[in-house]
Coordinates of N, CA and C in Angstrom, one line a residue:
X1 N -28.7 -6.6 4.5 CA -28.3 -7.5 5.8 C -27.2 -7.6 5.2
X2 N -25.9 -7.3 6.5 CA -24.6 -7.7 6.3 C -24.0 -9.1 6.5
X3 N -23.4 -9.4 5.0 CA -23.2 -10.7 5.2 C -21.8 -11.1 6.1
X4 N -21.6 -11.8 6.8 CA -20.8 -12.4 7.9 C -19.6 -13.0 6.8
X5 N -18.2 -12.4 7.4 CA -17.3 -12.8 6.7 C -16.8 -13.9 6.8
X6 N -16.3 -14.7 5.9 CA -15.8 -15.8 6.1 C -14.6 -16.2 7.0
X7 N -14.7 -17.2 8.2 CA -13.5 -17.2 9.0 C -11.9 -17.5 8.2
X8 N -11.0 -16.4 8.7 CA -9.7 -16.8 7.9 C -9.3 -18.6 8.1
X9 N -8.8 -19.0 6.8 CA -8.3 -20.4 7.1 C -7.3 -20.7 8.4
X10 N -7.4 -21.9 8.6 CA -6.3 -22.5 9.6 C -4.9 -22.8 9.1
X11 N -4.0 -22.9 9.6 CA -2.6 -23.4 9.3 C -1.9 -23.9 10.4
X12 N -1.8 -25.4 10.4 CA -1.3 -25.9 11.4 C 0.3 -25.7 11.4
X13 N 1.3 -25.4 12.5 CA 2.6 -25.2 12.4 C 3.2 -26.3 12.9
X14 N 3.7 -27.3 12.5 CA 4.3 -28.6 12.8 C 5.4 -28.3 13.5
X15 N 5.8 -28.4 14.6 CA 7.1 -28.5 15.4 C 7.7 -29.5 16.0
X16 N 8.7 -30.2 15.4 CA 9.2 -31.3 16.0 C 10.6 -31.2 16.7
X17 N 10.8 -31.9 17.9 CA 12.2 -31.7 18.5 C 12.9 -33.1 18.7
X18 N 13.7 -33.6 18.4 CA 14.1 -34.7 17.7 C 15.0 -35.4 18.9
X19 N 15.2 -34.9 19.8 CA 16.1 -35.8 20.9 C 15.8 -35.6 22.1
X20 N 16.4 -36.5 23.5 CA 15.8 -36.3 24.6 C 16.1 -35.0 25.3
X21 N 17.6 -34.6 25.0 CA 18.1 -33.1 25.5 C 17.3 -32.2 25.2
X22 N 17.0 -32.1 23.6 CA 16.2 -31.2 22.9 C 14.6 -31.0 23.6
X23 N 14.5 -32.1 24.1 CA 12.9 -32.2 24.5 C 13.0 -31.8 25.5
X24 N 13.8 -32.0 26.6 CA 13.9 -31.1 27.7 C 14.2 -30.0 27.7
X25 N 15.0 -29.6 27.1 CA 15.3 -28.1 27.2 C 14.7 -27.1 26.1
X26 N 14.0 -27.6 24.9 CA 13.3 -26.6 24.5 C 14.1 -26.1 23.4
X27 N 15.6 -26.5 23.1 CA 16.7 -25.7 22.3 C 15.9 -25.8 20.8
X28 N 15.8 -26.9 20.3 CA 15.4 -26.5 18.7 C 14.1 -26.1 18.4
X29 N 13.3 -26.4 19.6 CA 11.8 -25.9 19.6 C 11.4 -24.5 19.3
X30 N 12.2 -23.7 20.0 CA 12.3 -22.1 20.4 C 12.0 -21.3 19.0
X31 N 13.1 -21.2 18.0 CA 12.8 -20.6 16.8 C 12.0 -21.3 15.8
X32 N 11.6 -22.2 15.9 CA 10.6 -23.1 14.9 C 9.3 -22.2 14.4
X33 N 8.3 -22.2 15.8 CA 7.2 -21.7 15.4 C 7.2 -20.1 15.2
X34 N 8.1 -19.4 15.4 CA 8.4 -18.0 15.2 C 8.4 -18.0 13.6
X35 N 9.7 -18.6 13.0 CA 9.4 -18.7 11.8 C 8.2 -19.2 10.9
X36 N 7.7 -20.2 11.2 CA 6.3 -20.7 10.7 C 5.3 -19.6 11.2
X37 N 5.1 -19.3 12.2 CA 3.8 -18.1 12.4 C 4.4 -16.9 11.1
X38 N 5.3 -16.2 11.2 CA 5.5 -15.5 10.3 C 5.2 -15.8 8.9
X39 N 5.5 -16.8 8.2 CA 5.0 -17.2 6.9 C 3.8 -17.7 6.9
X40 N 3.2 -18.0 7.7 CA 1.5 -18.2 7.6 C 0.6 -17.5 7.9
X41 N 1.0 -16.4 9.0 CA 0.3 -15.1 9.1 C 0.5 -14.4 7.9
X42 N 1.5 -14.4 7.2 CA 1.8 -13.0 6.3 C 1.2 -13.8 5.1
X43 N 0.7 -15.2 4.8 CA -0.1 -15.8 3.7 C -1.6 -15.7 4.0
X44 N -2.2 -15.2 5.4 CA -3.3 -14.9 5.8 C -4.0 -15.6 6.5
X45 N -3.4 -16.7 7.2 CA -4.0 -18.2 8.1 C -3.6 -17.5 9.6
X46 N -4.9 -18.0 10.3 CA -4.7 -17.9 11.5 C -4.0 -19.1 12.2
X47 N -3.2 -19.5 13.3 CA -2.3 -20.3 13.3 C -2.5 -21.1 14.3
X48 N -1.7 -22.4 14.5 CA -2.0 -23.4 15.7 C -0.7 -24.2 15.7
X49 N 0.0 -24.2 16.8 CA 1.2 -25.0 16.9 C 0.8 -26.4 17.3
X50 N 1.4 -27.2 16.7 CA 1.2 -28.6 17.1 C 2.9 -29.2 17.0
X51 N 3.0 -29.6 18.5 CA 4.6 -30.2 18.8 C 4.7 -31.5 19.0
X52 N 5.7 -32.0 18.3 CA 6.0 -33.3 18.4 C 7.4 -33.9 18.8
X53 N 7.3 -34.7 19.7 CA 8.7 -35.2 20.2 C 9.2 -36.5 19.9
X54 N 10.3 -36.8 19.2 CA 10.8 -38.1 18.7 C 11.3 -38.0 17.3
X55 N 12.1 -38.8 17.1 CA 13.0 -39.1 15.8 C 12.3 -39.0 14.6
X56 N 12.6 -38.2 13.5 CA 12.2 -38.3 12.1 C 12.3 -39.4 11.6
X57 N 12.9 -40.6 12.0 CA 12.7 -42.1 11.5 C 11.8 -42.8 11.9
X58 N 11.1 -42.3 13.1 CA 10.3 -42.7 13.9 C 8.9 -42.4 13.2
X59 N 8.2 -43.5 12.9 CA 6.8 -43.1 11.8 C 5.7 -43.1 13.2
X60 N 5.8 -43.4 13.9 CA 4.7 -43.4 15.4 C 4.5 -41.7 15.8
X61 N 4.2 -41.0 15.0 CA 4.1 -39.5 15.7 C 2.4 -38.9 15.8
X62 N 2.2 -39.3 16.9 CA 0.5 -38.7 17.0 C 0.3 -37.8 16.8
X63 N 1.3 -36.6 16.8 CA 0.8 -34.9 16.8 C 0.7 -35.0 15.1
X64 N 1.4 -35.6 14.6 CA 1.3 -35.2 13.2 C 0.2 -35.9 12.4
X65 N -0.2 -37.1 13.2 CA -1.3 -37.9 13.0 C -2.6 -37.3 13.0
X66 N -2.8 -36.5 14.3 CA -3.8 -35.8 14.7 C -3.8 -34.5 13.7
X67 N -2.7 -34.1 13.2 CA -3.0 -32.7 12.2 C -3.6 -33.2 10.8
X68 N -2.6 -34.8 10.5 CA -3.3 -35.1 9.2 C -4.5 -34.8 8.9
X69 N -5.3 -35.6 10.5 CA -6.8 -36.1 10.4 C -7.4 -34.6 10.2
X70 N -7.0 -33.5 11.2 CA -7.7 -32.3 11.1 C -7.8 -31.7 9.5
X71 N -6.6 -32.0 8.9 CA -6.6 -31.6 7.6 C -7.4 -32.3 6.4
X72 N -7.5 -33.2 6.5 CA -8.4 -34.2 6.1 C -9.9 -33.9 6.3
X73 N -10.1 -33.5 7.4 CA -11.7 -33.4 7.5 C -11.9 -31.9 7.3
X74 N -11.0 -31.1 6.7 CA -11.3 -29.7 6.4 C -11.2 -28.9 7.6
X75 N -10.9 -29.3 8.7 CA -10.7 -28.4 10.0 C -9.6 -27.5 10.1
X76 N -8.6 -28.1 9.2 CA -7.6 -27.0 8.9 C -7.5 -26.8 7.4
X77 N -6.8 -26.3 7.1 CA -6.6 -25.8 5.5 C -4.7 -26.0 5.4
X78 N -4.0 -25.9 6.0 CA -2.5 -25.9 5.5 C -1.8 -26.4 6.8
X79 N -0.8 -27.1 6.3 CA 0.1 -28.1 7.2 C 1.8 -27.1 6.7
X80 N 2.3 -26.4 8.0 CA 3.7 -25.8 8.1 C 4.6 -26.2 8.7
X81 N 6.1 -26.6 7.8 CA 7.0 -27.4 8.7 C 8.5 -26.3 8.7
X82 N 9.2 -26.3 9.2 CA 10.7 -25.4 8.9 C 11.3 -26.3 7.8
X83 N 11.3 -27.8 7.9 CA 12.2 -28.2 7.2 C 11.7 -29.6 6.8
X84 N 12.3 -30.3 5.5 CA 11.3 -31.5 5.0 C 12.0 -32.8 6.2
X85 N 13.2 -32.5 6.8 CA 13.3 -33.4 7.9 C 12.9 -33.2 9.3
X86 N 11.8 -32.2 9.3 CA 10.8 -32.2 10.6 C 9.7 -33.3 10.3
X87 N 9.3 -33.4 9.2 CA 8.4 -34.0 8.8 C 8.9 -35.8 9.2
X88 N 9.6 -36.0 8.3 CA 9.9 -37.6 8.3 C 11.3 -37.6 7.6
X89 N 12.1 -38.5 7.5 CA 13.1 -38.9 6.7 C 12.9 -40.0 5.6
X90 N 11.8 -40.6 5.9 CA 11.3 -41.4 4.8 C 10.7 -41.0 3.6
X91 N 11.2 -41.2 2.6 CA 10.8 -40.3 1.1 C 9.5 -41.0 1.1
X92 N 9.0 -42.5 1.2 CA 7.8 -43.0 1.0 C 6.7 -42.0 2.2
X93 N 7.2 -41.9 3.0 CA 6.1 -41.3 4.0 C 6.2 -39.7 3.6
X94 N 7.2 -38.9 3.1 CA 7.1 -37.5 2.6 C 6.3 -37.6 1.4
X95 N 6.3 -38.5 0.7 CA 5.6 -38.4 -0.5 C 3.8 -38.9 -0.1
X96 N 3.6 -39.5 0.7 CA 2.3 -40.2 1.2 C 1.5 -38.3 1.5
X97 N 2.5 -37.4 2.7 CA 2.1 -36.7 3.1 C 1.7 -35.5 1.8
X98 N 2.6 -35.5 0.9 CA 2.6 -34.3 -0.2 C 1.1 -35.0 -1.3
X99 N 0.9 -36.5 -1.2 CA -0.1 -36.8 -2.2 C -1.5 -36.4 -1.2
X100 N -1.4 -36.6 0.0 CA -2.5 -36.5 0.8 C -2.8 -35.0 0.7
X101 N -2.2 -34.1 0.8 CA -2.2 -32.6 0.7 C -2.8 -32.1 -0.8
X102 N -2.5 -33.0 -1.9 CA -2.8 -32.6 -3.3 C -4.5 -33.4 -3.4
X103 N -4.5 -34.2 -2.9 CA -6.1 -35.2 -2.9 C -6.9 -34.3 -1.9
X104 N -6.5 -33.9 -1.0 CA -7.8 -33.6 -0.2 C -7.8 -32.4 0.0
X105 N -7.0 -31.4 -0.6 CA -7.2 -30.0 -1.1 C -6.6 -29.2 0.0
X106 N -5.5 -29.6 0.9 CA -5.1 -28.6 1.8 C -3.6 -28.1 1.3
X107 N -2.7 -27.3 1.8 CA -2.0 -26.9 1.4 C -0.3 -27.1 2.3
X108 N 0.2 -27.7 1.9 CA 1.5 -28.1 2.2 C 2.7 -27.0 2.2
X109 N 3.3 -26.3 3.1 CA 4.5 -25.4 3.0 C 5.8 -25.6 3.9
X110 N 6.5 -25.8 3.0 CA 8.1 -26.4 3.9 C 8.9 -24.9 3.9
X111 N 9.2 -24.4 4.8 CA 9.6 -22.6 4.6 C 11.0 -22.6 4.1
X112 N 11.8 -23.1 4.3 CA 13.1 -23.2 4.1 C 13.4 -23.6 3.0
X113 N 13.0 -24.5 2.3 CA 13.1 -24.9 1.1 C 12.0 -24.2 0.0
X114 N 11.3 -23.3 0.4 CA 10.1 -22.6 -0.3 C 9.3 -23.7 -1.0
X115 N 9.0 -24.8 -0.1 CA 8.1 -25.9 -1.1 C 6.9 -25.6 -0.8
X116 N 6.0 -25.5 -1.7 CA 4.7 -25.3 -1.8 C 3.7 -26.4 -2.7
X117 N 3.0 -27.4 -1.9 CA 2.2 -28.3 -3.0 C 1.0 -27.7 -3.4
X118 N 0.8 -26.7 -3.3 CA -0.7 -26.1 -4.1 C 0.1 -25.9 -5.4
X119 N 1.1 -26.1 -5.7 CA 1.2 -25.9 -7.5 C 2.3 -27.3 -8.0
X120 N 1.8 -27.6 -9.1 CA 2.6 -28.8 -9.7 C 4.1 -28.5 -9.4
X121 N 4.7 -27.2 -9.8 CA 6.5 -27.3 -9.6 C 6.6 -27.4 -8.2
X122 N 5.8 -26.9 -7.3 CA 5.8 -27.4 -5.5 C 6.0 -29.0 -5.3
X123 N 5.2 -29.5 -5.7 CA 5.0 -31.1 -5.4 C 6.3 -31.6 -6.2
X124 N 6.8 -31.3 -7.5 CA 7.9 -32.0 -7.9 C 9.2 -31.6 -7.1
X125 N 9.4 -30.5 -6.7 CA 10.4 -30.0 -5.6 C 10.4 -30.6 -4.5
X126 N 8.9 -30.8 -3.9 CA 9.2 -31.6 -2.6 C 9.6 -33.0 -2.7
X127 N 9.2 -33.7 -3.8 CA 9.6 -35.1 -4.3 C 11.0 -35.0 -4.6
X128 N 11.7 -34.2 -4.9 CA 13.2 -34.2 -5.1 C 13.8 -33.8 -3.8
X129 N 13.2 -33.1 -3.1 CA 13.8 -32.8 -1.9 C 13.9 -33.8 -0.7
X130 N 12.4 -34.7 -0.8 CA 12.2 -35.8 0.3 C 13.4 -37.2 -0.2
X131 N 13.6 -37.3 -1.5 CA 14.6 -38.2 -2.0 C 16.1 -37.7 -1.4
X132 N 16.4 -36.3 -1.5 CA 17.6 -36.1 -0.8 C 17.7 -36.2 0.7
X133 N 16.5 -35.7 1.0 CA 16.6 -35.9 2.8 C 16.7 -37.4 3.1
X134 N 16.5 -38.2 2.7 CA 16.7 -39.9 2.7 C 18.2 -40.0 2.6
X135 N 18.9 -39.7 1.6 CA 19.9 -40.0 1.1 C 20.9 -39.3 2.3
X136 N 20.8 -38.1 2.7 CA 21.3 -37.7 3.5 C 21.5 -38.2 4.9
X137 N 20.4 -38.7 5.1 CA 20.1 -39.3 6.7 C 21.0 -40.6 6.5
X138 N 20.7 -41.2 5.1 CA 21.5 -42.4 5.2 C 23.0 -42.2 5.4
X139 N 23.5 -41.4 4.6 CA 24.9 -40.9 4.6 C 25.5 -40.3 6.1
X140 N 24.6 -39.9 6.8 CA 24.9 -39.2 8.0 C 25.2 -40.6 9.0
X141 N 24.0 -41.4 8.7 CA 24.2 -42.6 9.5 C 25.7 -43.7 9.5
X142 N 26.1 -43.7 7.9 CA 27.0 -44.2 8.0 C 28.3 -43.5 8.3
X143 N 28.4 -42.3 8.4 CA 29.3 -41.5 9.1 C 29.6 -41.6 10.5
X144 N 28.5 -41.7 11.1 CA 28.4 -41.8 12.6 C 28.8 -43.0 12.8
X145 N 28.4 -44.2 12.4 CA 28.7 -45.7 12.6 C 30.4 -45.7 12.4
X146 N 30.9 -45.0 11.1 CA 32.2 -45.5 10.9 C 33.0 -44.7 12.0
X147 N 32.4 -43.1 12.6 CA 33.5 -42.8 13.7 C 33.4 -43.5 14.7
X148 N 31.8 -44.1 15.1 CA 32.1 -44.6 16.7 C 32.9 -46.2 16.3
X149 N 33.1 -46.9 15.4 CA 33.7 -47.9 15.0 C 35.3 -47.8 15.3
X150 N 35.5 -46.3 14.3 CA 36.9 -46.0 14.7 C 37.5 -45.6 15.8
X151 N 36.7 -45.0 16.6 CA 36.8 -44.7 17.7 C 37.5 -45.8 19.1
X152 N 36.0 -46.7 18.7 CA 36.1 -47.9 19.9 C 37.4 -48.6 19.2
X153 N 37.6 -48.7 18.0 CA 38.8 -49.7 17.5 C 40.3 -48.9 18.5
X154 N 39.9 -47.5 18.5 CA 41.4 -47.0 19.3 C 41.3 -46.9 20.6
X155 N 40.2 -47.4 21.2 CA 40.0 -47.4 22.7 C 39.5 -45.8 22.9
X156 N 38.9 -45.1 22.5 CA 38.5 -43.6 22.5 C 37.2 -43.5 22.8
X157 N 36.7 -42.9 23.9 CA 35.4 -42.5 24.2 C 34.9 -41.4 23.3
X158 N 33.8 -41.8 22.7 CA 32.7 -40.5 22.0 C 32.9 -39.1 22.6
X159 N 33.5 -38.4 22.4 CA 33.3 -37.2 22.7 C 34.8 -36.5 23.5
X160 N 35.6 -37.5 23.1 CA 37.1 -37.3 23.6 C 38.1 -37.2 22.5
X161 N 39.1 -37.0 22.8 CA 40.2 -37.1 21.6 C 41.6 -37.5 22.5
X162 N 41.9 -38.7 22.1 CA 43.2 -39.0 22.7 C 43.5 -38.5 24.2
X163 N 42.4 -38.9 25.2 CA 42.9 -38.8 26.5 C 42.4 -37.3 26.7
X164 N 41.9 -36.3 25.9 CA 41.7 -35.0 26.1 C 40.3 -34.7 25.8
X165 N 39.5 -34.4 26.5 CA 38.0 -34.0 26.2 C 37.7 -32.7 25.4
X166 N 37.1 -33.0 24.3 CA 36.3 -31.7 23.5 C 35.9 -30.7 24.2
X167 N 36.0 -29.4 23.9 CA 35.5 -28.6 24.9 C 33.6 -28.5 24.5
X168 N 33.6 -28.8 23.5 CA 31.9 -29.0 23.2 C 31.5 -30.5 23.5
X169 N 29.9 -30.4 23.8 CA 29.7 -32.1 23.7 C 29.7 -32.5 22.2
X170 N 29.7 -33.6 22.2 CA 29.7 -34.5 21.1 C 28.7 -34.2 20.1
X171 N 27.5 -34.3 21.0 CA 26.2 -34.0 20.0 C 26.3 -32.6 19.6
X172 N 26.8 -31.5 19.9 CA 27.1 -30.1 19.3 C 28.1 -30.4 18.2
X173 N 29.2 -31.1 18.5 CA 30.2 -31.3 17.1 C 29.3 -31.9 16.0
X174 N 29.0 -33.1 16.4 CA 27.9 -33.9 15.1 C 26.8 -33.0 14.3
X175 N 26.4 -31.9 15.3 CA 25.6 -31.3 14.7 C 26.0 -30.2 13.6
X176 N 27.1 -29.9 13.8 CA 28.0 -28.5 13.4 C 28.3 -29.7 11.7
X177 N 29.0 -30.7 12.2 CA 29.4 -31.5 10.9 C 28.1 -32.0 10.2
X178 N 27.0 -32.0 10.6 CA 26.0 -32.2 9.6 C 25.6 -31.2 9.0
X179 N 25.5 -29.9 9.8 CA 25.0 -28.7 8.5 C 26.1 -28.3 7.8
X180 N 27.6 -28.7 8.1 CA 28.5 -28.5 7.1 C 28.8 -29.4 5.9
X181 N 28.0 -30.6 6.3 CA 28.0 -31.3 5.1 C 26.8 -31.4 4.4
X182 N 25.8 -30.4 4.9 CA 24.5 -30.0 3.9 C 25.0 -28.9 2.6
X183 N 26.2 -28.1 3.4 CA 26.7 -27.2 2.3 C 26.1 -25.8 2.7
X184 N 26.0 -25.9 4.1 CA 26.0 -24.4 5.0 C 27.1 -23.8 5.0
X185 N 27.2 -22.4 5.0 CA 28.0 -21.6 5.0 C 28.5 -21.5 6.6
X186 N 29.6 -20.9 7.0 CA 30.2 -20.5 8.5 C 29.0 -19.9 9.1
X187 N 28.7 -18.6 8.3 CA 27.7 -18.1 8.9 C 26.4 -18.6 9.3
X188 N 25.7 -19.1 8.1 CA 24.4 -20.2 8.4 C 24.4 -21.1 9.5
X189 N 25.6 -21.9 9.9 CA 25.9 -22.6 11.0 C 25.5 -21.7 12.0
X190 N 26.6 -20.7 12.4 CA 26.5 -20.0 13.6 C 25.0 -19.5 13.8
X191 N 24.2 -19.3 12.6 CA 23.1 -18.4 12.8 C 22.1 -19.4 13.5
X192 N 22.1 -20.7 12.9 CA 21.5 -22.2 13.3 C 21.6 -22.3 14.7
X193 N 22.8 -22.2 15.1 CA 23.2 -22.7 16.2 C 22.6 -21.8 17.6
X194 N 22.6 -20.5 17.0 CA 22.1 -19.5 18.0 C 21.0 -19.8 18.1
X195 N 20.1 -19.9 16.7 CA 18.4 -19.8 17.0 C 18.1 -21.0 17.9
X196 N 18.7 -22.2 17.8 CA 18.5 -23.2 18.5 C 19.3 -23.2 20.0
X197 N 19.4 -21.9 20.3 CA 20.0 -22.0 21.7 C 21.1 -22.7 22.1
X198 N 21.8 -23.3 21.1 CA 23.2 -24.1 21.6 C 24.4 -23.0 21.9
X199 N 24.6 -23.3 23.1 CA 25.9 -22.5 23.2 C 27.5 -22.8 23.1
X200 N 28.3 -21.8 22.9 CA 29.7 -22.1 22.7 C 30.2 -23.0 23.9
X201 N 31.4 -23.3 23.3 CA 32.3 -24.0 24.7 C 32.4 -22.7 26.0
X202 N 32.6 -21.5 25.3 CA 32.7 -20.4 26.5 C 31.2 -19.9 26.9
X203 N 29.8 -20.6 26.5 CA 28.6 -20.2 26.7 C 28.2 -19.1 26.1
X204 N 28.8 -18.5 25.3 CA 28.5 -17.2 24.4 C 27.6 -17.5 23.2
X205 N 27.9 -16.5 22.2 CA 26.9 -16.7 21.0 C 28.0 -17.2 19.9
X206 N 27.3 -17.8 19.0 CA 28.0 -18.4 17.8 C 28.1 -17.5 16.8
X207 N 29.7 -17.5 16.0 CA 29.9 -16.6 14.9 C 30.7 -17.6 14.1
X208 N 30.9 -16.7 12.8 CA 31.5 -17.6 12.0 C 33.1 -18.4 12.3
X209 N 33.4 -17.4 12.9 CA 34.9 -17.5 13.5 C 34.9 -18.8 14.5
X210 N 33.6 -18.5 15.2 CA 33.8 -19.5 16.5 C 33.4 -21.2 15.5
X211 N 32.9 -21.0 14.7 CA 32.6 -22.4 13.9 C 33.6 -23.0 13.3
X212 N 34.3 -22.1 12.6 CA 35.5 -22.3 11.9 C 36.5 -22.9 13.1
X213 N 37.0 -22.4 14.4 CA 37.6 -22.8 15.1 C 37.1 -24.1 15.8
X214 N 35.9 -24.3 15.7 CA 35.5 -25.6 16.2 C 35.8 -26.8 15.2
X215 N 35.7 -26.5 13.8 CA 36.0 -27.1 12.9 C 37.0 -27.7 12.7
X216 N 38.1 -26.9 13.0 CA 40.0 -26.7 13.0 C 40.4 -27.2 14.2
X217 N 39.6 -27.6 15.3 CA 39.9 -27.9 16.4 C 40.8 -29.1 16.5
X218 N 41.9 -29.3 16.8 CA 42.3 -30.8 17.2 C 41.7 -31.6 17.9
X219 N 40.6 -31.3 18.9 CA 40.2 -32.0 19.9 C 38.9 -32.3 18.9
X220 N 38.3 -32.1 17.9 CA 37.5 -32.4 17.1 C 37.5 -33.1 15.8
X221 N 38.9 -33.1 15.6 CA 39.1 -33.3 14.0 C 39.0 -34.9 14.0
X222 N 39.2 -35.9 14.7 CA 38.7 -37.3 14.6 C 37.5 -37.8 14.3
X223 N 36.6 -36.5 15.2 CA 35.0 -36.9 15.0 C 34.6 -36.4 13.5
X224 N 35.4 -35.3 13.4 CA 34.9 -34.5 11.8 C 35.6 -35.5 10.6
X225 N 37.0 -35.9 11.2 CA 37.4 -36.8 9.7 C 37.2 -38.2 9.5
X226 N 36.6 -38.4 10.8 CA 36.4 -40.0 10.8 C 35.2 -40.9 9.6

């Protein structure tokens, strides 16, 4: 009698889009499933995409809660995310997820940082990354707050420079600032923006020179230096 092969394990691909604009356009969502699907299928999983809308600071995320429930019950065997800040910005919540994966016997994989909680080293590295993600979030919040306060004191509207509007939306400039603060190279920033379908001021593709021009633009310096 031929034995029926065991079904392939299931990986849930957690995709989160964090702003209203991104949720409407799907810009930041488009590249995430491709990256996650490639990694999970290479590891031998069948996959299912779980999409969440909302800020990483908001703990009320029903899609993630559903995924965790399915993992706990054994209906899925792995959870994949592109980056730690796709899961949450709270170190405590991130560690709760990592602890659950260890105790319940499922695998947590973060592709951009090569975190895999199926190993002790992976758990340790995840803990370090979680702490850094929360620190980074706090630093970015402080910078944004200072920018708003300084520009308000000068009577300048956010996204403008002393009466002249920046060629790019303020959100795009802030995104470039955030990526640069993470230590990303100009090429890495260009690749990220292109992957998220974010257009340049001219509506084209991003290149390292385009990113550098944006960082050095007089219209953006108050935002970047505040």
